[in-house]
Coordinates of C-alpha atoms in Angstrom, one line a residue:
Chain M
M1341 CA 0.0 -0.1 0.1
R1342 CA 2.9 2.5 0.8
L1343 CA 4.2 1.6 -2.9
R1344 CA 1.0 2.3 -4.5
S1345 CA 0.4 5.5 -2.5
R1346 CA 3.8 6.8 -3.1
L1347 CA 3.6 5.7 -7.0
R1348 CA 0.2 7.9 -6.5
G1349 CA 1.9 10.6 -5.6
L1350 CA 4.5 10.5 -8.3
V1351 CA 2.2 10.6 -11.0
A1352 CA 0.6 13.5 -9.5
L1353 CA 3.7 15.3 -9.2
A1354 CA 4.2 14.6 -13.0
A1355 CA 1.2 15.8 -14.2
V1356 CA 1.5 18.9 -12.0
I1357 CA 4.7 20.0 -13.5
P1358 CA 3.8 20.7 -17.0
V1359 CA 0.7 23.0 -15.8
V1360 CA 3.4 24.9 -13.6
A1361 CA 5.9 25.1 -16.2
L1362 CA 3.5 26.1 -19.3
P1363 CA 3.1 29.9 -17.8
A1364 CA 6.5 30.2 -17.6
S1365 CA 7.6 29.7 -21.2
A1366 CA 4.2 31.5 -22.4
G1367 CA 4.7 34.5 -24.0
A1368 CA 8.4 33.4 -25.4
T1369 CA 8.2 32.7 -29.4
T1370 CA 10.6 30.6 -30.9
L1371 CA 11.3 31.7 -34.9
F1372 CA 12.5 28.6 -37.0
G1373 CA 15.0 29.1 -39.3
S1374 CA 17.4 27.8 -41.8
G1375 CA 19.8 28.3 -44.6
S1376 CA 23.2 29.5 -45.1
S1377 CA 26.0 28.0 -43.0
A1378 CA 28.4 30.9 -44.5
E1379 CA 26.6 33.4 -42.7
Q1380 CA 25.6 31.7 -39.6
P1381 CA 28.5 33.2 -37.2
I1382 CA 27.4 36.5 -37.7
L1383 CA 23.2 35.6 -37.7
N1384 CA 24.2 34.0 -34.4
V1385 CA 25.5 37.4 -32.8
L1386 CA 22.4 38.9 -34.3
F1387 CA 20.0 36.6 -32.5
K1388 CA 21.6 37.0 -29.3
A1389 CA 21.6 40.8 -29.6
Y1390 CA 17.9 41.1 -30.8
N1391 CA 17.1 38.6 -28.0
K1392 CA 18.5 41.2 -25.4
L1393 CA 16.1 43.6 -26.8
H1394 CA 13.1 41.5 -27.1
H1395 CA 13.1 39.4 -24.5
N1396 CA 10.4 37.0 -25.5
V1397 CA 11.9 36.3 -29.1
R1398 CA 14.1 33.7 -29.5
F1399 CA 15.2 32.1 -32.4
N1400 CA 16.5 28.3 -33.7
Y1401 CA 18.7 28.3 -36.8
L1402 CA 19.6 25.2 -39.1
P1403 CA 22.4 26.0 -41.2
D1404 CA 21.5 23.0 -43.8
G1405 CA 22.8 25.5 -47.2
G1406 CA 21.2 28.5 -48.9
N1407 CA 19.4 26.6 -51.3
A1408 CA 17.5 24.0 -48.8
G1409 CA 16.8 27.0 -46.5
V1410 CA 14.7 28.4 -49.3
T1411 CA 12.8 25.1 -50.2
D1412 CA 12.1 24.8 -46.6
V1413 CA 10.3 28.3 -46.4
Q1414 CA 8.3 27.5 -49.7
A1415 CA 7.3 23.9 -48.2
G1416 CA 6.2 26.0 -44.6
R1417 CA 9.0 23.9 -42.8
R1418 CA 10.8 27.1 -41.4
L1419 CA 9.3 30.6 -40.7
F1420 CA 12.6 32.4 -42.5
S1421 CA 15.5 31.5 -44.3
V1422 CA 18.5 33.6 -45.2
N1423 CA 20.4 32.9 -48.7
T1424 CA 23.2 33.9 -50.4
R1425 CA 22.3 33.9 -54.1
A1426 CA 19.7 36.4 -55.8
P1427 CA 16.3 35.0 -56.5
L1428 CA 15.3 32.4 -58.9
P1429 CA 12.4 31.5 -60.9
S1430 CA 12.5 28.5 -58.9
D1431 CA 12.1 30.4 -55.6
A1432 CA 8.4 31.1 -56.4
G1433 CA 6.3 32.0 -53.2
T1434 CA 8.8 33.7 -51.1
T1435 CA 10.2 36.9 -50.6
Y1436 CA 13.8 38.0 -51.0
F1437 CA 14.9 41.1 -48.7
K1438 CA 18.5 42.3 -48.8
L1439 CA 20.0 42.3 -45.4
W1440 CA 23.9 42.9 -46.1
L1441 CA 26.6 42.7 -48.2
D1442 CA 29.4 39.6 -48.2
G1443 CA 32.0 38.8 -50.6
L1444 CA 33.5 35.7 -51.9
C1445 CA 37.4 35.5 -51.4
I1446 CA 39.9 33.2 -53.6
A1447 CA 42.6 32.8 -50.6
V1448 CA 46.1 30.8 -50.9
N1449 CA 48.3 30.1 -48.1
P1450 CA 50.8 32.7 -47.0
Q1451 CA 53.7 30.8 -48.2
N1452 CA 52.3 31.7 -51.8
S1453 CA 54.0 34.8 -53.3
V1454 CA 50.8 35.2 -55.5
S1455 CA 48.7 38.1 -54.8
N1456 CA 46.3 38.8 -57.7
L1457 CA 44.7 36.5 -60.2
T1458 CA 41.8 37.3 -62.9
I1459 CA 38.5 35.6 -62.9
A1460 CA 39.6 33.7 -66.0
Q1461 CA 42.7 32.5 -64.3
T1462 CA 40.8 31.3 -61.3
K1463 CA 38.2 29.6 -63.4
D1464 CA 41.1 27.7 -65.1
I1465 CA 42.8 26.5 -61.8
F1466 CA 39.3 25.0 -60.6
T1467 CA 38.3 23.6 -63.5
G1468 CA 41.6 21.4 -63.9
V1469 CA 43.2 23.5 -66.9
F1470 CA 46.4 24.9 -64.6
T1471 CA 47.7 22.1 -62.7
N1472 CA 51.2 23.6 -61.8
W1473 CA 51.6 27.1 -59.7
S1474 CA 54.1 28.1 -62.6
Q1475 CA 51.2 28.3 -65.3
P1476 CA 49.0 31.4 -63.9
G1477 CA 52.3 33.1 -62.9
G1478 CA 53.1 35.2 -60.2
S1479 CA 54.0 32.6 -58.2
N1480 CA 57.2 31.5 -56.3
L1481 CA 56.0 27.6 -56.2
S1482 CA 56.5 25.3 -59.2
S1483 CA 54.4 22.6 -57.2
T1484 CA 51.1 21.0 -58.2
I1485 CA 48.4 23.1 -57.3
D1486 CA 45.7 22.0 -54.3
P1487 CA 42.5 23.2 -55.4
F1488 CA 40.0 23.5 -51.9
G1489 CA 36.3 23.8 -52.2
R1490 CA 32.8 23.0 -51.3
N1491 CA 30.2 20.4 -52.4
S1492 CA 27.4 20.8 -54.1
S1493 CA 24.9 21.3 -51.6
A1494 CA 26.5 24.5 -50.2
G1495 CA 25.3 27.9 -51.5
L1496 CA 28.7 29.3 -51.8
Y1497 CA 29.7 26.6 -54.5
T1498 CA 26.2 27.5 -56.4
F1499 CA 27.4 31.5 -56.0
F1500 CA 31.3 30.6 -56.9
Q1501 CA 30.0 28.6 -60.0
Q1502 CA 27.6 30.9 -61.5
A1503 CA 30.2 34.2 -60.9
V1504 CA 33.6 32.4 -61.6
L1505 CA 32.9 29.2 -63.2
G1506 CA 30.4 30.5 -65.6
G1507 CA 28.1 27.7 -64.8
A1508 CA 30.8 25.1 -65.4
T1509 CA 30.8 22.0 -62.1
Q1510 CA 34.2 22.4 -60.4
S1511 CA 36.9 19.8 -61.5
S1512 CA 37.3 16.6 -59.7
N1513 CA 40.4 17.5 -58.3
V1514 CA 39.0 20.1 -55.8
A1515 CA 39.0 18.7 -52.6
Q1516 CA 35.3 19.1 -51.1
E1517 CA 35.0 20.2 -47.7
T1518 CA 31.5 20.4 -45.9
S1519 CA 32.2 23.9 -44.1
D1520 CA 33.9 27.2 -45.1
G1521 CA 36.0 26.8 -41.7
L1522 CA 37.2 23.4 -42.9
V1523 CA 38.4 25.3 -46.2
A1524 CA 40.4 27.7 -44.6
T1525 CA 41.7 25.0 -42.4
N1526 CA 43.1 23.3 -45.2
V1527 CA 44.5 25.9 -47.0
S1528 CA 46.3 27.5 -44.1
K1529 CA 47.8 24.2 -43.5
D1530 CA 49.0 23.4 -47.0
P1531 CA 51.2 25.6 -48.9
N1532 CA 50.4 24.8 -52.3
A1533 CA 46.7 25.0 -51.7
I1534 CA 44.1 27.5 -53.1
G1535 CA 40.3 27.7 -52.1
Y1536 CA 37.4 30.0 -52.0
I1537 CA 35.8 31.4 -48.7
G1538 CA 33.5 33.9 -47.5
L1539 CA 34.7 36.9 -46.2
A1540 CA 34.3 36.3 -42.7
N1541 CA 36.4 33.2 -42.4
S1542 CA 39.4 34.5 -44.6
G1543 CA 40.4 37.4 -42.1
K1544 CA 43.3 38.0 -40.0
G1545 CA 43.1 35.2 -37.6
S1546 CA 42.2 32.4 -40.5
G1547 CA 45.8 32.1 -41.5
V1548 CA 45.1 32.5 -45.2
K1549 CA 46.2 35.3 -47.6
R1550 CA 43.4 36.9 -49.7
L1551 CA 44.1 37.4 -53.0
S1552 CA 42.7 40.3 -55.1
I1553 CA 40.9 39.5 -58.3
N1554 CA 41.1 41.7 -61.5
G1555 CA 43.4 44.1 -59.3
I1556 CA 40.9 44.6 -56.8
A1557 CA 41.1 43.5 -53.0
C1558 CA 38.7 41.4 -51.1
S1559 CA 38.2 43.9 -48.4
Q1560 CA 34.8 45.8 -46.7
T1561 CA 35.3 48.9 -49.0
E1562 CA 35.8 47.3 -52.3
I1563 CA 32.7 45.0 -51.5
K1564 CA 30.9 48.1 -50.4
S1565 CA 31.5 50.2 -53.3
E1566 CA 30.6 46.9 -55.4
T1567 CA 33.9 47.5 -57.4
Y1568 CA 35.2 43.8 -56.1
P1569 CA 33.6 41.5 -58.6
L1570 CA 32.9 38.6 -56.3
F1571 CA 30.2 40.1 -53.8
R1572 CA 27.1 39.2 -53.1
Y1573 CA 24.1 40.4 -51.0
A1574 CA 22.8 38.1 -48.1
W1575 CA 19.2 37.6 -48.3
G1576 CA 16.5 37.3 -45.8
V1577 CA 13.7 34.9 -47.2
Y1578 CA 10.4 34.6 -45.9
P1579 CA 7.2 33.3 -47.5
T1580 CA 5.1 35.9 -49.5
N1581 CA 1.5 34.5 -48.4
H1582 CA 1.3 35.2 -44.5
P1583 CA 4.7 36.1 -43.7
S1584 CA 5.5 36.4 -39.6
T1585 CA 5.3 40.0 -38.3
A1586 CA 7.7 38.8 -35.9
V1587 CA 10.4 38.1 -38.6
E1588 CA 9.5 41.0 -40.5
K1589 CA 10.7 43.3 -37.6
F1590 CA 13.6 41.4 -37.0
F1591 CA 14.7 41.7 -40.7
D1592 CA 14.2 45.3 -40.3
W1593 CA 16.1 45.8 -37.6
V1594 CA 19.2 43.9 -39.2
R1595 CA 19.1 46.2 -42.4
K1596 CA 18.5 49.7 -40.7
S1597 CA 19.7 49.4 -37.1
K1598 CA 23.0 51.0 -36.2
Q1599 CA 23.6 48.0 -33.4
A1600 CA 23.2 45.4 -36.2
G1601 CA 25.3 47.3 -38.6
Q1602 CA 28.2 47.0 -35.8
I1603 CA 27.6 43.4 -35.1
I1604 CA 27.8 42.9 -39.3
N1605 CA 30.9 44.8 -39.8
R1606 CA 32.7 42.9 -36.8
G1607 CA 31.5 39.7 -37.9
G1608 CA 33.1 40.3 -41.1
A1609 CA 30.9 40.8 -43.7
V1610 CA 30.2 44.7 -44.7
A1611 CA 26.8 46.5 -43.7
A1612 CA 25.1 48.1 -46.6
F1613 CA 22.3 49.6 -45.7
N1614 CA 22.3 50.5 -41.8
N1615 CA 22.3 54.0 -40.0
K1616 CA 25.5 55.1 -39.0
Chain A
M922 CA 2.7 -8.2 3.3
D923 CA -0.3 -6.1 3.5
E924 CA -3.7 -6.7 3.6
E925 CA -4.3 -5.0 0.5
D926 CA -1.9 -6.6 -1.6
F927 CA -3.2 -10.2 -0.2
L928 CA -6.4 -9.4 -1.2
E929 CA -5.1 -8.4 -5.0
Q930 CA -3.3 -11.7 -5.5
S931 CA -6.3 -13.8 -4.6
H932 CA -8.1 -11.6 -7.3
G933 CA -5.7 -11.5 -10.4
I934 CA -2.1 -11.6 -11.5
S935 CA 0.6 -11.1 -9.2
Q936 CA 3.4 -8.3 -9.0
D937 CA 5.7 -11.1 -10.8
Q938 CA 3.5 -12.0 -13.7
R939 CA 2.8 -7.8 -14.1
A940 CA 6.1 -7.1 -14.1
E941 CA 6.9 -10.2 -16.6
L942 CA 4.0 -8.7 -19.0
W943 CA 5.2 -4.9 -18.7
L944 CA 8.9 -6.2 -19.9
G945 CA 7.4 -8.4 -22.5
A946 CA 5.6 -5.5 -23.8
L947 CA 8.7 -3.5 -23.9
V948 CA 10.4 -5.9 -25.8
F949 CA 7.7 -6.0 -28.5
V950 CA 8.1 -2.5 -28.5
V951 CA 12.0 -2.5 -29.3
V952 CA 11.3 -5.3 -31.9
G953 CA 8.2 -3.1 -33.5
V954 CA 10.6 0.1 -33.5
L955 CA 13.4 -2.0 -35.6
L956 CA 10.8 -3.3 -37.7
A957 CA 9.2 0.1 -38.4
M958 CA 12.7 1.6 -39.2
L959 CA 13.6 -1.3 -41.7
A960 CA 10.4 -0.7 -43.0
F961 CA 10.4 3.1 -43.5
V962 CA 13.6 2.9 -44.7
T963 CA 13.1 0.3 -47.4
Y964 CA 10.2 2.0 -48.6
Q965 CA 11.7 5.3 -49.1
A966 CA 14.8 3.8 -50.7
W967 CA 12.6 2.0 -53.2
P968 CA 12.6 4.6 -56.2
S969 CA 16.4 4.5 -56.3
F970 CA 16.7 0.9 -56.4
A971 CA 13.9 0.4 -58.9
H972 CA 15.2 2.8 -61.2
N973 CA 18.8 1.4 -61.1
G974 CA 18.2 -2.3 -60.2
L975 CA 21.8 -3.9 -59.9
A976 CA 23.6 -1.2 -61.6
W977 CA 23.0 0.5 -58.1
F978 CA 26.0 -1.2 -57.1
G979 CA 28.5 -1.1 -59.9
P980 CA 30.8 1.2 -61.2
G981 CA 29.9 3.9 -64.2
G982 CA 30.6 7.6 -64.5
S983 CA 31.7 10.0 -62.1
I984 CA 29.4 9.9 -58.7
D985 CA 29.3 13.5 -58.0
Q986 CA 28.1 14.5 -61.3
Q987 CA 25.5 12.0 -60.8
I988 CA 24.5 13.2 -57.3
T989 CA 24.5 16.8 -59.0
R990 CA 22.2 15.6 -61.8
I991 CA 19.6 13.9 -59.2
F992 CA 19.6 16.9 -56.8
T993 CA 18.9 19.6 -59.7
S994 CA 16.1 17.0 -61.4
G995 CA 13.9 17.4 -57.9
D996 CA 12.4 20.6 -59.6
L997 CA 8.7 19.9 -59.8
K998 CA 8.7 20.7 -63.5
Q999 CA 11.2 18.1 -64.6
T1000 CA 11.3 14.4 -64.6
P1001 CA 13.5 13.1 -61.9
V1002 CA 16.5 11.5 -62.5
Y1003 CA 17.6 8.5 -60.5
T1004 CA 20.9 7.2 -62.3
F1005 CA 23.5 6.5 -59.2
H1006 CA 26.0 4.2 -59.5
A1007 CA 27.6 3.7 -55.9
W1008 CA 30.7 1.5 -56.6
P1009 CA 33.4 4.0 -55.6
L1010 CA 31.5 4.9 -52.3
I1011 CA 30.8 1.1 -51.7
W1012 CA 34.7 0.1 -52.5
S1013 CA 35.8 2.9 -50.2
T1014 CA 33.8 1.7 -47.3
I1015 CA 35.3 -1.9 -47.6
L1016 CA 38.8 -0.3 -47.9
T1017 CA 38.6 1.5 -44.9
T1018 CA 36.7 -1.0 -42.9
V1019 CA 38.8 -3.9 -44.1
G1020 CA 42.1 -1.9 -43.5
A1021 CA 41.3 -0.9 -40.1
I1022 CA 39.7 -3.8 -38.5
S1023 CA 42.8 -6.0 -39.8
I1024 CA 45.2 -3.6 -38.1
A1025 CA 43.4 -3.0 -35.1
F1026 CA 42.3 -7.0 -34.5
V1027 CA 46.1 -7.7 -34.6
S1028 CA 47.2 -4.8 -32.4
S1029 CA 44.3 -5.1 -30.1
L1030 CA 44.9 -8.8 -29.4
F1031 CA 48.2 -8.4 -28.7
I1032 CA 47.7 -5.4 -26.1
A1033 CA 44.9 -7.2 -24.7
V1034 CA 46.8 -10.3 -23.8
F1035 CA 49.7 -7.8 -22.4
I1036 CA 47.1 -6.1 -20.4
V1037 CA 45.6 -9.2 -18.6
E1038 CA 48.5 -11.6 -18.4
F1039 CA 52.1 -10.2 -19.0
A1040 CA 52.0 -6.3 -17.3
P1041 CA 53.2 -5.7 -14.3
P1042 CA 50.5 -4.5 -12.1
W1043 CA 51.4 -0.6 -11.9
L1044 CA 51.1 -0.7 -15.7
R1045 CA 48.2 -2.4 -15.8
R1046 CA 46.1 -0.1 -13.6
V1047 CA 47.6 2.6 -15.7
L1048 CA 46.7 1.1 -19.2
E1049 CA 42.7 0.0 -18.2
P1050 CA 41.6 3.4 -17.4
V1051 CA 43.2 4.9 -20.5
V1052 CA 41.8 2.4 -22.8
R1053 CA 38.4 3.0 -21.5
L1054 CA 38.8 6.5 -21.8
L1055 CA 39.8 6.4 -25.4
A1056 CA 36.9 4.0 -25.9
S1057 CA 34.6 7.0 -24.8
V1058 CA 35.9 10.0 -26.7
P1059 CA 33.5 11.3 -29.3
S1060 CA 34.8 10.5 -32.6
V1061 CA 34.5 14.2 -34.4
I1062 CA 37.4 14.9 -32.0
Y1063 CA 39.6 12.3 -33.7
G1064 CA 38.9 13.9 -36.9
L1065 CA 39.8 17.1 -35.5
A1066 CA 43.3 15.6 -34.7
G1067 CA 43.4 14.5 -38.0
V1068 CA 42.7 17.2 -39.8
L1069 CA 44.8 19.5 -38.1
V1070 CA 47.9 17.4 -36.9
L1071 CA 47.8 13.9 -39.4
V1072 CA 46.8 15.6 -42.8
P1073 CA 49.3 18.2 -43.1
F1074 CA 52.0 16.2 -41.8
I1075 CA 51.3 13.3 -44.7
N1076 CA 51.1 16.4 -47.4
N1077 CA 54.0 18.2 -46.5
H1078 CA 56.4 14.9 -45.6
L1079 CA 55.3 11.7 -47.4
I1080 CA 53.6 13.0 -50.8
T1081 CA 56.3 13.9 -53.3
Q1082 CA 56.0 16.3 -56.1
S1083 CA 55.8 13.6 -58.7
E1084 CA 53.0 11.9 -57.3
K1085 CA 50.9 14.9 -57.1
A1086 CA 52.0 16.1 -60.7
S1087 CA 50.8 12.4 -61.9
V1088 CA 47.4 12.5 -60.9
T1089 CA 46.4 15.9 -61.4
P1090 CA 43.7 17.0 -62.6
I1091 CA 41.6 13.8 -61.8
I1092 CA 42.3 14.0 -58.3
S1093 CA 44.4 16.3 -56.0
L1094 CA 46.5 14.4 -53.4
S1095 CA 46.5 17.0 -50.5
G1096 CA 47.2 15.0 -47.7
A1097 CA 43.7 13.7 -46.7
G1098 CA 42.8 10.4 -48.3
L1099 CA 43.0 6.5 -47.4
L1100 CA 46.1 6.5 -45.3
P1101 CA 45.0 9.2 -42.7
A1102 CA 41.5 7.7 -42.8
V1103 CA 42.6 4.5 -41.7
V1104 CA 45.2 5.4 -39.3
V1105 CA 42.2 7.6 -37.4
L1106 CA 40.0 4.8 -37.7
T1107 CA 42.2 2.5 -36.3
V1108 CA 43.2 4.2 -33.4
M1109 CA 39.1 4.9 -32.7
I1110 CA 38.1 1.3 -32.7
S1111 CA 41.0 -0.5 -31.1
P1112 CA 40.1 0.6 -27.6
I1113 CA 36.6 -0.9 -27.8
M1114 CA 38.3 -3.9 -29.0
I1115 CA 40.7 -4.0 -26.6
A1116 CA 38.1 -3.5 -23.9
V1117 CA 36.0 -6.6 -25.0
F1118 CA 39.0 -8.7 -25.2
V1119 CA 40.4 -7.8 -21.8
D1120 CA 37.1 -9.0 -20.4
G1121 CA 36.9 -12.0 -22.2
L1122 CA 40.5 -13.1 -21.2
R1123 CA 39.8 -12.3 -17.8
A1124 CA 36.6 -14.7 -17.7
V1125 CA 39.0 -17.6 -19.0
P1126 CA 38.6 -20.3 -15.8
R1127 CA 42.1 -20.1 -14.2
G1128 CA 42.2 -23.9 -13.6
W1129 CA 42.4 -24.3 -17.6
L1130 CA 45.5 -22.1 -17.4
E1131 CA 47.2 -23.6 -14.0
G1132 CA 46.6 -27.1 -15.5
S1133 CA 48.5 -26.2 -18.5
L1134 CA 51.2 -24.7 -16.5
A1135 CA 51.3 -27.8 -14.5
L1136 CA 51.9 -29.9 -17.3
G1137 CA 55.1 -27.7 -18.0
V1138 CA 54.0 -25.6 -21.0
N1139 CA 55.7 -22.4 -20.7
R1140 CA 53.4 -19.1 -19.7
W1141 CA 53.3 -17.6 -23.4
R1142 CA 52.7 -20.9 -25.1
T1143 CA 49.9 -21.6 -22.2
F1144 CA 48.2 -18.3 -22.9
W1145 CA 48.1 -18.1 -26.6
K1146 CA 47.2 -22.2 -27.0
V1147 CA 44.6 -22.3 -23.9
G1148 CA 43.5 -19.0 -23.1
V1149 CA 43.1 -17.3 -26.5
R1150 CA 41.7 -20.2 -27.9
T1151 CA 39.2 -20.0 -25.1
V1152 CA 38.1 -16.7 -25.9
R1153 CA 37.3 -17.1 -29.7
P1154 CA 33.9 -16.2 -29.4
V1155 CA 34.7 -12.8 -27.6
L1156 CA 37.1 -12.0 -30.3
V1157 CA 34.3 -12.8 -32.6
A1158 CA 32.2 -10.3 -30.6
G1159 CA 34.4 -7.4 -30.5
T1160 CA 35.3 -7.7 -34.1
V1161 CA 31.9 -7.1 -34.8
L1162 CA 31.4 -4.4 -32.4
A1163 CA 34.4 -2.7 -34.1
T1164 CA 33.3 -3.3 -37.3
A1165 CA 29.7 -2.0 -36.6
R1166 CA 31.3 1.5 -35.4
A1167 CA 33.3 1.4 -38.5
L1168 CA 30.9 1.0 -40.8
G1169 CA 28.8 3.6 -39.4
E1170 CA 31.7 6.1 -39.1
A1171 CA 30.8 9.5 -41.1
I1172 CA 32.0 12.8 -39.5
M1173 CA 35.3 11.7 -38.8
L1174 CA 35.9 10.0 -42.4
L1175 CA 34.6 13.1 -44.1
M1176 CA 37.1 15.5 -42.3
V1177 CA 40.3 13.2 -43.3
S1178 CA 38.8 11.6 -46.5
G1179 CA 39.0 14.4 -49.1
G1180 CA 35.7 14.1 -49.9
V1181 CA 35.6 13.5 -53.3
G1182 CA 33.3 10.5 -54.8
F1183 CA 36.6 8.4 -56.5
A1184 CA 37.4 4.8 -56.0
P1185 CA 41.1 4.5 -54.7
N1186 CA 43.1 1.9 -57.5
P1187 CA 45.7 -0.4 -55.7
L1188 CA 47.2 -0.7 -58.9
D1189 CA 48.5 3.0 -58.7
G1190 CA 51.0 1.8 -56.5
P1191 CA 52.5 4.2 -53.6
T1192 CA 49.7 6.9 -55.1
F1193 CA 47.2 4.6 -53.5
F1194 CA 47.6 5.2 -50.0
F1195 CA 47.1 9.4 -50.7
E1196 CA 43.9 8.9 -52.9
P1197 CA 41.0 10.9 -51.8
F1198 CA 37.8 8.9 -51.2
R1199 CA 34.3 9.3 -49.7
T1200 CA 32.4 6.4 -47.9
L1201 CA 28.7 5.4 -47.8
A1202 CA 27.9 6.9 -44.5
A1203 CA 30.2 10.4 -45.2
T1204 CA 28.1 10.6 -48.3
I1205 CA 24.7 10.8 -46.6
I1206 CA 26.4 13.7 -44.1
A1207 CA 27.9 15.4 -47.0
F1208 CA 24.7 15.5 -49.0
D1209 CA 21.9 15.8 -46.3
D1210 CA 21.5 19.2 -47.2
E1211 CA 20.0 18.2 -50.2
R1212 CA 17.2 16.1 -48.9
S1213 CA 14.7 18.5 -49.6
S1214 CA 14.9 17.4 -53.4
P1215 CA 12.7 13.9 -53.5
P1216 CA 15.1 12.0 -56.0
M1217 CA 18.2 12.9 -53.9
K1218 CA 16.0 12.0 -50.5
H1219 CA 15.3 8.5 -52.3
T1220 CA 19.3 8.2 -53.4
L1221 CA 20.2 9.0 -49.6
Y1222 CA 17.5 6.6 -48.1
A1223 CA 19.1 4.0 -50.5
I1224 CA 22.5 4.4 -48.9
A1225 CA 21.1 4.1 -45.7
A1226 CA 19.5 0.8 -46.6
V1227 CA 22.5 -0.6 -47.7
L1228 CA 24.3 0.4 -44.4
L1229 CA 21.2 -0.9 -42.4
F1230 CA 21.7 -4.3 -44.7
S1231 CA 25.5 -4.5 -44.0
A1232 CA 24.9 -4.1 -40.3
A1233 CA 22.4 -6.9 -40.4
M1234 CA 24.8 -8.9 -42.2
L1235 CA 27.5 -8.3 -39.7
S1236 CA 25.6 -9.7 -36.7
F1237 CA 24.1 -12.7 -38.8
I1238 CA 27.9 -13.5 -39.6
G1239 CA 29.1 -12.9 -35.9
W1240 CA 26.3 -15.6 -35.0
A1241 CA 27.4 -17.9 -37.6
A1242 CA 31.0 -17.9 -36.7
K1243 CA 30.7 -18.2 -33.3
R1244 CA 28.4 -21.6 -33.9
P1245 CA 30.9 -23.7 -34.5
M1246 CA 32.9 -22.8 -31.2
R1247 CA 29.9 -24.5 -29.2
R1248 CA 31.7 -27.9 -29.5
Y1249 CA 34.3 -27.6 -27.2
G1250 CA 32.3 -26.2 -24.5
V1251 CA 33.1 -22.4 -25.1
I1252 CA 31.3 -19.7 -23.8
A1253 CA 29.7 -18.9 -26.9

């Protein structure tokens, strides 16, 4: 009998706990999003800063790639997505909203003396036409080129494919890494390496050397003035029909507010529309 | 015994029988979940197998290009493309698993024998906790160690320029490939095997070993001919456990293998050990983002079905290998 009454007590307790816990979490909304993994570091800081201003708004972000993120929004699985390529006809049902600017840098190991490449030379390297560092010229090395890149599920690869390769697929000798950070790590460790990395992951502490493309450096000023050829916008994506007002307010804050602009600049991207 | 319990017993089933029923129900739930998972994976994987037939397992064309074509055909306006010849992935999985298991088995057996029989007590007290600690390290840490230390070392010191030039532009030898993958995989599965072997060797009846020693056989021969022979079922069990872990290893292999859908060719000579590849499990992780495209989803589930089937076959082989050992009164 003692055991049974104890059991009854436990069951009663278990039923009470969710009732007590419910009011505590009521009022907090979690906004579910997905998309680009290259922009995730900046997004995480933005989420935290917005949460400090609006305590009842929390975010849950899945970095499954820009293309997958758009499909998530179209299917109604996510409230918003962040993508790094311009809208295509296949993105029907979604609205694209410019958030900030980002650049695609071509980076080599610091031991490599090459400092400038044309887009045509970069395309030749990543399509397997140039296989040795003596071919593009400007390098102190005469060893085989080790190209590093992303696999076909990454939004950064789609951007690189359109902007540099002109729609061609990258050669099979490009090692396919699953994230921006891994490409940067591999390029920083291999003297013969070259890779395409987002602006955020190729900064001073990453151990890679950014190249200038067509004579223009991959830096914040060049990207903001849109003179650097490999720039792109980070787009916020939300459904055209019945978008969430919380998401729209967040995107407005990201695009216009001074605090968000500081976060974006500090994160290695370029604030395009924010108040100073 | 209380009044109420006594009354209850005379009415229906006792507490023991109730416990039996609950546990039996749980067993059915577990088996049910397993069968449901198998059925779900097979159902999702069926379109990919139906379109390719047995050619799914064969070679033919660049698998990375096939994956891109499958993914882009997922648009609602196009007819879905399912062409997929997974031989490079299957061959890479076989190479890494067989390579890691063969090296790990031999070394783990010797280490286990040393720990149980031949190590001085102070060394045994240090080795055992260390081995169990290594067995519980998450595999992504091994992957990090591989990417940050082993891969650059191989790239800068073991691969020559002529080897790199000989394979470009088909693939690039940048350190990540078969050699670091097999090394890291071996280091990862050895602690499991050592722990299982040590437990098994400890369970050998002391009397059998002492009897052999009493007959004048020396310590080394006694342990090998009597001890290790007795625990053959445990060796099989440990190997099956380690093989299952090696088969399912995805994240670590993705970091140190180079991530290209290429089948390393043993006829290439020394270059063979540096060639990049991608295993079945690593492919699922690498292209998991593309699951939103229906043909790609079916292809990924097909790969998962192959992995599930190999795990089932592994268990079956383990059971079948232990059956002949029952004759000798061995704990099988």
